[in-house]
CSV table of C-alpha atoms in Angstrom, one decimal:
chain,number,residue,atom,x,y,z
A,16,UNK,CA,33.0,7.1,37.1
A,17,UNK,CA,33.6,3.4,35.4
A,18,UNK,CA,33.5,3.1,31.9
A,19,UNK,CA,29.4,1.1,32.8
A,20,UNK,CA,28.5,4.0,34.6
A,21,UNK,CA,29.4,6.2,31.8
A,22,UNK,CA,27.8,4.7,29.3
A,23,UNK,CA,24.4,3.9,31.7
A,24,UNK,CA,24.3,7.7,32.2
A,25,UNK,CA,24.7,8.3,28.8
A,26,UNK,CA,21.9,6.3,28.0
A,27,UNK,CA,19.9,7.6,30.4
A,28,UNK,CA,20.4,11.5,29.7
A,29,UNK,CA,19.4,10.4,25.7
A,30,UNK,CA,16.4,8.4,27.2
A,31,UNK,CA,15.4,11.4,28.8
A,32,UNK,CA,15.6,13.7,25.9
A,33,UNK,CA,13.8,11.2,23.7
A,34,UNK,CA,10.7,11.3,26.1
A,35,UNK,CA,11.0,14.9,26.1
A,36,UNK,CA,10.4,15.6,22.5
A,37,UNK,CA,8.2,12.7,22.4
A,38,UNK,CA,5.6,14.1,24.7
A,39,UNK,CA,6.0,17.3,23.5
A,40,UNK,CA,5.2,16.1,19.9
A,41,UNK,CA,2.3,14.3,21.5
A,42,UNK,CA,0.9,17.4,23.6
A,43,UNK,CA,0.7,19.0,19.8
A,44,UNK,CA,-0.1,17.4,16.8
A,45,UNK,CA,0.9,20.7,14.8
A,46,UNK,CA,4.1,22.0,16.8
A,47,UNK,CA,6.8,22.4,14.0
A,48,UNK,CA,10.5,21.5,16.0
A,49,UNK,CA,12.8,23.9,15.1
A,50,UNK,CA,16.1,23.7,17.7
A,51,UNK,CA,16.9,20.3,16.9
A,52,UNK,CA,20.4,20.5,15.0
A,53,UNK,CA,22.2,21.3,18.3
A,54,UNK,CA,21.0,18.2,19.8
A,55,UNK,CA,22.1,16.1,17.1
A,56,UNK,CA,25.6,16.7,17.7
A,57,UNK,CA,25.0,16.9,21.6
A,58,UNK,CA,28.1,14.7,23.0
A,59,UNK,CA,26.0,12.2,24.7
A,60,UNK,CA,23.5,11.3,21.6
A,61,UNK,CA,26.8,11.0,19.8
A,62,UNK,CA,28.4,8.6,22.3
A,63,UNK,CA,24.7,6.8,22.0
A,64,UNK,CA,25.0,7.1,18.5
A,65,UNK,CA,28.2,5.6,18.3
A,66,UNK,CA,27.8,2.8,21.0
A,67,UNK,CA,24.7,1.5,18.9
A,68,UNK,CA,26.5,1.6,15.3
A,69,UNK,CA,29.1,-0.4,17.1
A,70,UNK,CA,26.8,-3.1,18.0
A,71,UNK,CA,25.7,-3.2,14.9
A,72,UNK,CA,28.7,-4.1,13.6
A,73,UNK,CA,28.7,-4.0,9.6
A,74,UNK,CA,31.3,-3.4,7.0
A,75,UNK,CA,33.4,-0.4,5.6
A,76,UNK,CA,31.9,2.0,3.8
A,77,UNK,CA,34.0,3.6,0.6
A,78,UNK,CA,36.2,4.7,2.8
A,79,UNK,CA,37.4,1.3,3.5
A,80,UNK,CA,37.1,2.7,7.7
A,81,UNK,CA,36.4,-0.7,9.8
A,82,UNK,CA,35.1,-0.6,13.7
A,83,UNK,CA,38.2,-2.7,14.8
A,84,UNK,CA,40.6,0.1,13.2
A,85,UNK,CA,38.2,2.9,14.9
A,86,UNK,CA,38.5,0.8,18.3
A,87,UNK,CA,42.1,-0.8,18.2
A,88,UNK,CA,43.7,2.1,16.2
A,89,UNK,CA,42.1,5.3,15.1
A,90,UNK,CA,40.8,5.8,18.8
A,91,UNK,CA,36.7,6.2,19.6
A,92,UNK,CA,36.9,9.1,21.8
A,93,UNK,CA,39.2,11.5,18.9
A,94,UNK,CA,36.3,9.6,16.1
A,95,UNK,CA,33.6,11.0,18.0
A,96,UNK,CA,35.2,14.6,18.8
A,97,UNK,CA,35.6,14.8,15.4
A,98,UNK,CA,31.9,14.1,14.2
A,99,UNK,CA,30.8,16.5,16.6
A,100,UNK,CA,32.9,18.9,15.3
A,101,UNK,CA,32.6,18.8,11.9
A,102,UNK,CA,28.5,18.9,12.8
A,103,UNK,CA,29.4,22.2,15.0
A,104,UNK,CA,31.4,24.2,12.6
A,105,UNK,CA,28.9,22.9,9.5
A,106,UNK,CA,31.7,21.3,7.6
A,107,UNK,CA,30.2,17.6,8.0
A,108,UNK,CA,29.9,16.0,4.4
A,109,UNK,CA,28.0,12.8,3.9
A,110,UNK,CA,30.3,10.3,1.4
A,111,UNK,CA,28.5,8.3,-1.1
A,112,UNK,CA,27.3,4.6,0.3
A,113,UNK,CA,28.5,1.5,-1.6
A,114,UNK,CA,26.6,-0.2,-3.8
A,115,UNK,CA,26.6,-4.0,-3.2
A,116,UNK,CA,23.7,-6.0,-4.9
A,117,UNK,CA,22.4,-8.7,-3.0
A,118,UNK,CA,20.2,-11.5,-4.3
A,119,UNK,CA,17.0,-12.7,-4.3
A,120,UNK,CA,15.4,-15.8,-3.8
A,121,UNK,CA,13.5,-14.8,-7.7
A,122,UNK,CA,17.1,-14.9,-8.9
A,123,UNK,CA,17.2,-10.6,-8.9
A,124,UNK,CA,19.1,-8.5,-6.9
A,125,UNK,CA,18.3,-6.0,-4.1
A,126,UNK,CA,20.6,-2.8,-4.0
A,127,UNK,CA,22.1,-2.3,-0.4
A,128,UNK,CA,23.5,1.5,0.4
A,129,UNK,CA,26.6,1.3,2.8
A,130,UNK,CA,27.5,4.0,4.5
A,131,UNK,CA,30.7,4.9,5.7
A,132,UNK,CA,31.0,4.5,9.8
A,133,UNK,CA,31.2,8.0,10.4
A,134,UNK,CA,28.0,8.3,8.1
A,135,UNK,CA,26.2,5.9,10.3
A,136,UNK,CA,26.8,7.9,13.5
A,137,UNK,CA,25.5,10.8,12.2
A,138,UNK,CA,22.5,9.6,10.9
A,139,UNK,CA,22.2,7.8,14.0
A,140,UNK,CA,22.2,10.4,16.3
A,141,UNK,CA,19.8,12.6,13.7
A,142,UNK,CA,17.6,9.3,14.4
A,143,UNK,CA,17.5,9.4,17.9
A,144,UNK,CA,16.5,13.1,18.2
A,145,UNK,CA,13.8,12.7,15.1
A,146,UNK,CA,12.6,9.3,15.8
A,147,UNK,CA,10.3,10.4,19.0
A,148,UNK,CA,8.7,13.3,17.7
A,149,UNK,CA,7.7,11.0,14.6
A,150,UNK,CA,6.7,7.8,16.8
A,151,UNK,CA,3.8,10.7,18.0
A,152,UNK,CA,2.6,10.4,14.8
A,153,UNK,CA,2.8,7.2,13.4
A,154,UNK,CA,-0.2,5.0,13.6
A,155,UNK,CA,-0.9,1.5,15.6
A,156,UNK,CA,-1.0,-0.3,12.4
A,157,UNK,CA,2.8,0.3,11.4
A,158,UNK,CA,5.0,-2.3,12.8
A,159,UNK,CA,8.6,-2.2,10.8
A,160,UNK,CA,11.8,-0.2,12.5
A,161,UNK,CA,9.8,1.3,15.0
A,162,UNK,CA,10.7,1.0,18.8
A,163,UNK,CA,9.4,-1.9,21.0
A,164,UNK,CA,7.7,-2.8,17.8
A,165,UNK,CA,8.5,-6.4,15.7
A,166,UNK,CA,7.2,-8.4,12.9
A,167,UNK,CA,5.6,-11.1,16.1
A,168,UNK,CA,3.3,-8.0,16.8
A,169,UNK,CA,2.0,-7.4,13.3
A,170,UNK,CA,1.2,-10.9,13.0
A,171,UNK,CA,-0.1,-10.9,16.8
A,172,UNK,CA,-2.4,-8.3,14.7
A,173,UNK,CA,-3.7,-10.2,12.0
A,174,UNK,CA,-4.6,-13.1,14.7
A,175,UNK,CA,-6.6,-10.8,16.8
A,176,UNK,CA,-8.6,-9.6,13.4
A,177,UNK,CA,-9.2,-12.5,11.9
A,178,UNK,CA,-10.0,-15.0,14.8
A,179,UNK,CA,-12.2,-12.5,16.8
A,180,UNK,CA,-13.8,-10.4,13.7
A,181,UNK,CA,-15.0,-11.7,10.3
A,182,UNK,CA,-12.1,-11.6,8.0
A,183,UNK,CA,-12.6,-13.6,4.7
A,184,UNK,CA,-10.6,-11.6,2.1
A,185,UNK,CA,-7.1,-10.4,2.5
A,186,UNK,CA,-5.2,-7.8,0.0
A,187,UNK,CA,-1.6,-9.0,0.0
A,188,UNK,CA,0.3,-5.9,-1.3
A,189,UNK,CA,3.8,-5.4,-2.7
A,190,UNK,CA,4.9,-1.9,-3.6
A,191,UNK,CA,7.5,-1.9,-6.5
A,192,UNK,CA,11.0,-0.7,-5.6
A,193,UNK,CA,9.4,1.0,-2.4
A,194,UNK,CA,13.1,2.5,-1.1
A,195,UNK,CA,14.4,3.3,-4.5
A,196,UNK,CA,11.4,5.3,-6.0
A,197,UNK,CA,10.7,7.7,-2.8
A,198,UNK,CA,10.7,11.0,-4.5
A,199,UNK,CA,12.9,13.3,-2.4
A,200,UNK,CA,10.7,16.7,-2.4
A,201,UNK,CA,7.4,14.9,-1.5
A,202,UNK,CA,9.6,13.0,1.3
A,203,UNK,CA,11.2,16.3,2.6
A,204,UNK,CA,7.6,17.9,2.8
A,205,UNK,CA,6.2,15.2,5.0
A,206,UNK,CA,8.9,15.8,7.3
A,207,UNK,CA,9.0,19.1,7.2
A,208,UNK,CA,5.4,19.0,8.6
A,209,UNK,CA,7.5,18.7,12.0
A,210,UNK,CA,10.3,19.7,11.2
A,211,UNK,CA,11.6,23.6,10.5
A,212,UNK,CA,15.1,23.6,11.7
A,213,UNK,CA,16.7,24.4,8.0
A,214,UNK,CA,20.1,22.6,9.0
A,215,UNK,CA,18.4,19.1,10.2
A,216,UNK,CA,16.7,19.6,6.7
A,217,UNK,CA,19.8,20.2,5.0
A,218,UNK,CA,21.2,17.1,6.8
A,219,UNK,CA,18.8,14.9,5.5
A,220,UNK,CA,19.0,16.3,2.1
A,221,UNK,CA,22.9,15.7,2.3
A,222,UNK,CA,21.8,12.2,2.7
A,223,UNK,CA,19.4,11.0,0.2
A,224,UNK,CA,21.3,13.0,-2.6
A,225,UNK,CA,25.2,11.7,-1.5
A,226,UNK,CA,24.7,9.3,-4.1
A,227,UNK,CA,26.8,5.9,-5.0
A,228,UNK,CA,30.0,4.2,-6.1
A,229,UNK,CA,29.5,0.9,-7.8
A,230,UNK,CA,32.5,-0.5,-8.9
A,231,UNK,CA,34.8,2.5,-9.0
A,232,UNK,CA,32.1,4.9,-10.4
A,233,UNK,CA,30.0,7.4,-8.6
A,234,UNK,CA,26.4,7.5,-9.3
A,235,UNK,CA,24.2,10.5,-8.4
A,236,UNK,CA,20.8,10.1,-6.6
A,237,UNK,CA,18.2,12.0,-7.8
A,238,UNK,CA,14.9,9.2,-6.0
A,239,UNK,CA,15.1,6.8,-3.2
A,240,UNK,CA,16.7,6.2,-0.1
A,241,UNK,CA,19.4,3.8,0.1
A,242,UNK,CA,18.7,0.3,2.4
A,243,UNK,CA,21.4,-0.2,4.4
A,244,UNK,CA,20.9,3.6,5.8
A,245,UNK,CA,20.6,4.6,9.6
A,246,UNK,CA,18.1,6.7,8.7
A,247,UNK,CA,16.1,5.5,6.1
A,248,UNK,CA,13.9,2.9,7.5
A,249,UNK,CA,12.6,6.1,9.3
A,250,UNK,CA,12.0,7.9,6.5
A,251,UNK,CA,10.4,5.2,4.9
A,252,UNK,CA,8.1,5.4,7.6
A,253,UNK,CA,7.5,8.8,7.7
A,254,UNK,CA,6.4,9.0,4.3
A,255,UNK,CA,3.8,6.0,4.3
A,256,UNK,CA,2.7,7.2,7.6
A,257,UNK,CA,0.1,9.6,4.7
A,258,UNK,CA,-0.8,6.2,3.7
A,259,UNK,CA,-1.6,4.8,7.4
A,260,UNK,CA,-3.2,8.4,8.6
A,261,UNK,CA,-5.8,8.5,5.4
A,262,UNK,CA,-6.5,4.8,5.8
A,263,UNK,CA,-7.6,5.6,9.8
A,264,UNK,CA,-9.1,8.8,8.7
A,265,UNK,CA,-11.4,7.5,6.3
A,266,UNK,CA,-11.1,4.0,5.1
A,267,UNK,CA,-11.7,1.6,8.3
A,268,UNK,CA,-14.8,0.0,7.4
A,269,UNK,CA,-12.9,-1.7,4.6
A,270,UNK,CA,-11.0,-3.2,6.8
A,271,UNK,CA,-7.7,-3.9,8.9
A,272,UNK,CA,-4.4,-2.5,7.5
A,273,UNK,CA,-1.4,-3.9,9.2
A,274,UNK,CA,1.7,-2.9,7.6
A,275,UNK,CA,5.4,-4.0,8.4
A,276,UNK,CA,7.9,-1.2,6.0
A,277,UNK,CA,7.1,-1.5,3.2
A,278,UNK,CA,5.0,-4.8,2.9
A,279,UNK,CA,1.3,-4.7,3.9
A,280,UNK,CA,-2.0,-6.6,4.1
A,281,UNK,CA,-5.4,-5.5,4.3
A,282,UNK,CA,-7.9,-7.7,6.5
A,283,UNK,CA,-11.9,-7.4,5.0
A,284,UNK,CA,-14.9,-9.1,6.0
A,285,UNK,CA,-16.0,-8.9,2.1
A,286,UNK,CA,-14.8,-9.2,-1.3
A,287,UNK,CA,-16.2,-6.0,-2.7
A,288,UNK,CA,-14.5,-4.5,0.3
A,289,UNK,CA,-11.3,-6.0,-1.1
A,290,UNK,CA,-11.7,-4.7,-4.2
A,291,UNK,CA,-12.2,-1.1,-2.9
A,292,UNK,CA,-9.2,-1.6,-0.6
A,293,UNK,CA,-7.2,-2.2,-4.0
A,294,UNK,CA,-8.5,0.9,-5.4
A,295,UNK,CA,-8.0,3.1,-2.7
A,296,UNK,CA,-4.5,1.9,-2.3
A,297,UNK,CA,-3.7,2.8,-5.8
A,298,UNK,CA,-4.9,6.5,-5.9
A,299,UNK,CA,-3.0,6.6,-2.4
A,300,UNK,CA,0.1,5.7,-4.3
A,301,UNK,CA,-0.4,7.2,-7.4
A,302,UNK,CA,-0.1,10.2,-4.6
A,303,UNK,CA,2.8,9.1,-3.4
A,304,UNK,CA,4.8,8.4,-6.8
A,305,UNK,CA,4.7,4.9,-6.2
A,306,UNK,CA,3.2,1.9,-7.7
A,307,UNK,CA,1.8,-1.5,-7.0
A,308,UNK,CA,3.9,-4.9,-7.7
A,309,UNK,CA,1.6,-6.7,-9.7
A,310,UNK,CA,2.9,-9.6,-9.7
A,311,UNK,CA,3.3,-9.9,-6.1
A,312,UNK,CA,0.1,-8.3,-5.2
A,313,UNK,CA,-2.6,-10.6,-4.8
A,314,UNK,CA,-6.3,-10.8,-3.6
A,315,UNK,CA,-6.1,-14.0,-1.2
A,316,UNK,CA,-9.4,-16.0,0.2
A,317,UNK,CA,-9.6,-16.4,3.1
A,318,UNK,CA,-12.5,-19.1,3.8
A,319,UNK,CA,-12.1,-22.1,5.6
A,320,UNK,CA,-10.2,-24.9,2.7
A,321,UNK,CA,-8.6,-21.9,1.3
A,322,UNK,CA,-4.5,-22.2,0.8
A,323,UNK,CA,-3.5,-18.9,2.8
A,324,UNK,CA,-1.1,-16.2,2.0
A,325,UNK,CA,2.2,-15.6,2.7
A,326,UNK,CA,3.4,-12.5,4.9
A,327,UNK,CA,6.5,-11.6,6.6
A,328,UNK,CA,8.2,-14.8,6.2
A,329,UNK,CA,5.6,-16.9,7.2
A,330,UNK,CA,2.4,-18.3,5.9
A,331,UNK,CA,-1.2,-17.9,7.2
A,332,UNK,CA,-4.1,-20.4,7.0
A,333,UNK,CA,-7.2,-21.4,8.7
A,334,UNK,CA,-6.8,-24.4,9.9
A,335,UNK,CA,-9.6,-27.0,11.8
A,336,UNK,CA,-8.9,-27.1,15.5
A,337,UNK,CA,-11.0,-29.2,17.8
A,338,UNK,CA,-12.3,-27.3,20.7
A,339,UNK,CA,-13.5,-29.0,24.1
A,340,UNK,CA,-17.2,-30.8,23.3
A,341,UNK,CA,-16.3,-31.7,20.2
A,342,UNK,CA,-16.5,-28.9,18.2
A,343,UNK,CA,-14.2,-28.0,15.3
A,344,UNK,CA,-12.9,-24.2,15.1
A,345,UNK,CA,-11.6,-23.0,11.8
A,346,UNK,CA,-8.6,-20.7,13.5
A,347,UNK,CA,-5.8,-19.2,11.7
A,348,UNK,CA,-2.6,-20.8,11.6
A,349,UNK,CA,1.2,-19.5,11.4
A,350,UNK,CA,4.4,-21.6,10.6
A,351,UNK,CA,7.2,-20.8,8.4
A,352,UNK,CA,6.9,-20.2,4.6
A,353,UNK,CA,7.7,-22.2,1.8
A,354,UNK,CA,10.1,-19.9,0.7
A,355,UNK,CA,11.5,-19.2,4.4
A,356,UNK,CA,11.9,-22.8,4.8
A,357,UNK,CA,13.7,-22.9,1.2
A,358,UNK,CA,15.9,-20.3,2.2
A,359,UNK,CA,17.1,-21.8,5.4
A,360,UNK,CA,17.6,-25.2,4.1
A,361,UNK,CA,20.0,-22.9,1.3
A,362,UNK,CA,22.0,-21.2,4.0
A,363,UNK,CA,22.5,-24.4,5.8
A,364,UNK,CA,24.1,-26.1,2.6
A,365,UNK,CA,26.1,-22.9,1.6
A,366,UNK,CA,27.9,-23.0,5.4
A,367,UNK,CA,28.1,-26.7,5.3
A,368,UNK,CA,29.0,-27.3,1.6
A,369,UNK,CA,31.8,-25.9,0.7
A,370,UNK,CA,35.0,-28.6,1.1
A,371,UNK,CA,37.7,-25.8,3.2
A,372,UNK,CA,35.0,-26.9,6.1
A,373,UNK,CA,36.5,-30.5,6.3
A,374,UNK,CA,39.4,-28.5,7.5
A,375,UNK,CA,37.2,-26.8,10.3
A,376,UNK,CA,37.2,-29.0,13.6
A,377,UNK,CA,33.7,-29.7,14.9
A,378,UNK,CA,34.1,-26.9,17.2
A,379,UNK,CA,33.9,-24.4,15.1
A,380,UNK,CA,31.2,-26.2,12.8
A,381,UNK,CA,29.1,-25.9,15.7
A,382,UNK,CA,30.0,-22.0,16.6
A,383,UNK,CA,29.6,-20.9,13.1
A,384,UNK,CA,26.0,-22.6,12.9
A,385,UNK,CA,24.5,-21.7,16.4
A,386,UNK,CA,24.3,-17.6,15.6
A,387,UNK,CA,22.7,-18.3,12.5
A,388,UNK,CA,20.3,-21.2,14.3
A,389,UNK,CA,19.0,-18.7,17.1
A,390,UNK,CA,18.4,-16.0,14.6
A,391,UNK,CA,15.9,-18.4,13.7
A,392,UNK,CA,14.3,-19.8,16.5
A,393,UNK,CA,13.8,-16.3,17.7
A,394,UNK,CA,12.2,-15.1,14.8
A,395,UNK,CA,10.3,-18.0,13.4
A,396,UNK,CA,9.8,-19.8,17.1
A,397,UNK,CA,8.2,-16.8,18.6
A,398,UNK,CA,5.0,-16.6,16.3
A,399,UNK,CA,2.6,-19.2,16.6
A,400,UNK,CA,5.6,-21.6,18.2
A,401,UNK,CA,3.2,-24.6,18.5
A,402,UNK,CA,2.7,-24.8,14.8
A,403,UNK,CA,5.9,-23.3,13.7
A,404,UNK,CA,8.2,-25.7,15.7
A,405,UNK,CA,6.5,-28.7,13.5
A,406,UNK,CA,8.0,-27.1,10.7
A,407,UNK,CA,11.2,-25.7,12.2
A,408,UNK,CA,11.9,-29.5,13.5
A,409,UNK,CA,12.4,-30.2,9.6
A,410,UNK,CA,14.9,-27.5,9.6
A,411,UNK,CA,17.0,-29.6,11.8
A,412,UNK,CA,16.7,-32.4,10.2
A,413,UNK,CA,18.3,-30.6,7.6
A,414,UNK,CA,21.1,-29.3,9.1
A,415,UNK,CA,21.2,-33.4,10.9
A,416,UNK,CA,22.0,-34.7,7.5
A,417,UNK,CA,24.4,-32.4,6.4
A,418,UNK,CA,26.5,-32.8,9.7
A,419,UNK,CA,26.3,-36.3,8.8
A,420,UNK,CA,28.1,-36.1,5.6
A,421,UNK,CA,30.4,-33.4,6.9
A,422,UNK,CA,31.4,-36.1,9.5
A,423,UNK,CA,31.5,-39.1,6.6
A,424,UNK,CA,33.7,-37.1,4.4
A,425,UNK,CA,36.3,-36.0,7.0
A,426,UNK,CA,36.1,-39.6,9.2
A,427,UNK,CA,36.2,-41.9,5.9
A,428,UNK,CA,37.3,-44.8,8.4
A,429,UNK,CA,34.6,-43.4,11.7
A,430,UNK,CA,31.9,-46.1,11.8
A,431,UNK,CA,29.7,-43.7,14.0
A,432,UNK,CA,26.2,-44.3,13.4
A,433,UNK,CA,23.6,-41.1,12.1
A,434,UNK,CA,22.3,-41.0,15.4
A,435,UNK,CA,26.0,-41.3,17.7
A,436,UNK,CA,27.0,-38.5,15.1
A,437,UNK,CA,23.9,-35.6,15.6
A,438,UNK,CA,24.5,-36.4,19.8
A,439,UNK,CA,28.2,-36.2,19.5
A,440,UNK,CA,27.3,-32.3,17.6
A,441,UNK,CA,24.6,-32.0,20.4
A,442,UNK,CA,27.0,-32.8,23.2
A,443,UNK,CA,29.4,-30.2,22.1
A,444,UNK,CA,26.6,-27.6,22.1
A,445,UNK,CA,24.8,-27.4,18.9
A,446,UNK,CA,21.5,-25.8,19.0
A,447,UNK,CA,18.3,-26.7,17.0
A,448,UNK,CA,16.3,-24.4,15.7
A,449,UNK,CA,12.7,-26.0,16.6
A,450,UNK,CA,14.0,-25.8,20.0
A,451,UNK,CA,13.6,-29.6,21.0
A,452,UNK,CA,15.5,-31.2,23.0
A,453,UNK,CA,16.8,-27.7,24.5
A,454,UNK,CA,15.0,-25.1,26.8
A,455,UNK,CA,13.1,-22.5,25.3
C-alpha cells in the first residue's frame, strides 16, 4: 500500500469514527461519553492528527521544534510513536505556549498562544474525537471553527433575515477579552455535560492551565484559553453554545442571533426588541463571567438611508436596487469594510515597501504577492461578489501603483509606461484580487 493509499485509508477509518460518535451523540442528547481517551491516541487519529497540523504549517513552539526538522530530520513515523506513547503510558505533559503579541488595527495587541508541534497533535487528535459529539449539540446559528461551516454562511444568514423578514435594528456585539477571560471550572462543566472520561478531562485541564513563556519567563494560567490552540476554538464554542441553546430556548421572538466565535449580531424587527436583546445578553454573560465591549458594542439602524454596520470584515447596508417595472428595492448590501480595506492596502505597502525588495526580481514580487492576493479574493470575493469586486478592484489599484514605483526605483533608466508596467506583472502571472481580467 502507497504512501496515498495509506493516508486515504487513514482518513477514511477517522471519517468513520467521527460519524460514529456523531450520530451517537445525536441519537441522545443526554449520553455522557466515557471511552474516549483510548481513541485519542488511536494510531490512525494520530497520523490524521499529524497530517493536518502539518498542513497547517506554523512556527516552533518553546521548544524551538520546526515541521521541516520533524520531516527532514527527527523522522514523522518515531514523532508520532512517541506521542502515542507518552498518551498510552499517561506520561504526556503539555509545555507552555509562547507568548507573541500581535497587533491591532486600534494600535493594541492581541496575545497568540503557540504551542509546541507535539502539543498541537495532541490536541488535534483530542479534537477530532470531541469535535463530533459537540457538533450534535451546537446550534444552526454558530458559524466560527465549525466543520463545513465559514464566515460566507453567517453572512448568507443575515441576507436571508433581513431581505425576506423585517429586520430594522441590529445589536452589534463585542465580548471583551472573550478567549482570555473563559473561567476554566465553568468551561470544564459544560464539557463535562458529555463528557465523563476523567483522563480526556485531565487532558484538557493539562491544557488550559500549561501556562506561558513571554520573554524567558513562565507565566501561569489561572482564566482563558490561549488563541493559537488546536483546541480552543472548540472550547470557545462549547462554552457559548449556553449562550446559543438559551437564546433558541427562549429568546427567538427578539430576533435572529447569528454568531461567528466570538463576535455576534442580533437581527430584530424592533427597537424595543433590541433593547431587550442587550439585556438578555448581559445577564447571559454576567452567567458566563464575561462582559460586553462597550465600546465596540453598538445598537445599529437599520432603515433604508441608514450607514450600516460592520461584521466579519465586511460592512452591511441597505442599498436601493431597481427591480424589473421600475421599482426600487431597498436590499442589503455587502462589500469589504473600511477597516478591511485599510488593512489590505497596509499589507500591500509592508511587502512592497521595504528597499531589500529592489533586490527581489519580479519573479518573486509576483510569488510573494499572489498567496496573500487569493486569500483575499476567496474570502472577500465570495460574499456578495457583485458588490464586493467594486471595492476589491481598488485594492488592485493599490497594489498597480506600488508595483509601479517598485519598477521606477529599480529601472531608474526603464521608460515603461504605468500601463506596459502592470501588463508586464500580469504577463508573468500576477493575480488581482477583484478577480478582473482573470477567471473566477
Amino acid at each position: 500500500m502507497n504512501a496515498e493509499n495509506t493516508a486515504n485509508y487513514t482518513k477514511d477509518k477517522v471519517r468513520e469514527l467521527q460519524r460514529t460518535l456523531y450520530l451517537a451523540a445525536k441519537a441522545n442528547p443526554k449520553r455522557r461519553f466515557h471511552a474516549l481517551y483510548d481513541k485519542v491516541y488511536r494510531i490512525d487519529v494520530l497520523w490524521e492528527a499529524w497530517r493536518r497540523v502539518k498542513a497547517n504549517r506554523g512556527s516552533a513552539g518553546v521548544d524551538g521544534v520546526t515541521i521541516r526538522h520533524i520531516v527532514q530530520g527527527y523522522g514523522e513515523i518515531r514523532f508520532v510513536r512517541e506521542i502515542q506513547e507518552l498518551l498510552m503510558k499517561g506520561k504526556y505533559r503539555p509545555m507552555p505556549v509562547r507568548r507573541k503579541e500581535i497587533p491591532k488595527a486600534d494600535g493594541k495587541t492581541r496575545p497568540l498562544g503557540i504551542p509546541t508541534i507535539r502539543d498541537r497533535v495532541a490536541q488535534m487528535a483530542a479534537k477530532i474525537v470531541l469535535e463530533p459529539i459537540f457538533e450534535a449539540d451546537f446550534k444552526d446559528c454558530s458559524f466560527g471553527f465549525r466543520p463545513k461551516r465559514s464566515a460566507k454562511g453567517a453572512i448568507d444568514r443575515i441576507h436571508r433575515a433581513v431581505n425576506w423578514g423585517k429586520v430594522y435594528w441590529v445589536v452589534d456585539v463585542d465580548i471583551t477579552g472573550y478567549f482570555n477571560n473563559i473561567p476554566h471550572d465553568k468551561l470544564l462543566k459544560l464539557v463535562e455535560q458529555r463528557i465523563s472520561d476523567r483522563r480526556v478531562l485531565k487532558l484538557i485541564r493539562k491544557w488550559l492551565k500549561a501556562g506561558y513563556m513571554e520573554e524567558g519567563l513562565f507565566h501561569e494560567t489561572e482564566i482563558g484559553s490561549p488563541q493559537g490552540g488546536v483546541i480552543s476554538p472548540l472550547l470557545a464554542n462549547i462554552y457559548l453554545n449556553y449562550l446559543d441553546t438559551i437564546w433558541e430556548k427562549r429568546f427567538t421572538h427578539l430576533g435572529t442571533l447569528v454568531r461567528y466565535a466570538d463576535d455576534l449580531v442580533i437581527l430584530c424587527e424592533k427597537k424595543a426588541h433590541a433593547l431587550e436583546s442587550v439585556k438578555v445578553l448581559k445577564a447571559v454573560f454576567n452567567r458566563l463571567e464575561l462582559s460586553i465591549n462597550k465600546d465596540k458594542s453598538k445598537l445599529v439602524d437599520l432603515w433604508i438611508g441608514k450607514p450600516g454596520f460592520d461584521f466579519l470584515g465586511f460592512h452591511h447596508q441597505r442599498i436601493p436596487v431597481l427591480r424589473k417595472g421600475g421599482k426600487v428595492a431597498h436590499v442589503l448590501r455587502s462589500y469589504p469594510s473600511k477597516k478591511a480595506m485599510k488593512k489590505m492596502r497596509a499589507k500591500v505597502r509592508e511587502e512592497l515597501a521595504p528597499r531589500n525588495r529592489l533586490y527581489w526580481s519580479p519573479a518573486q514580487v509576483v510569488a510573494n504577492l499572489n498567496p496573500i492576493i487569493q486569500g483575499w479574493r476567496n474570502y472577500y470575493g465570495s460574499v456578495d461578489p457583485g458588490m464586493s469586486r467594486r471595492f476589491l478592484s481598488k485594492v488592485d489599484w493599490h497594489i498597480n501603483r506600488r508595483l509601479i514605483l517598485y519598477w521606477r526605483k529599480k529601472h531608474k533608466r526603464n521608460r515603461m509606461t504605468p500601463t506596459e508596467i502592470v501588463q508586464f506583472f500580469r504577463s508573468i502571472g500576477l493575480k488581482t484580487v477583484s478577480g478582473y481580467g482573470q477567471g473566477l
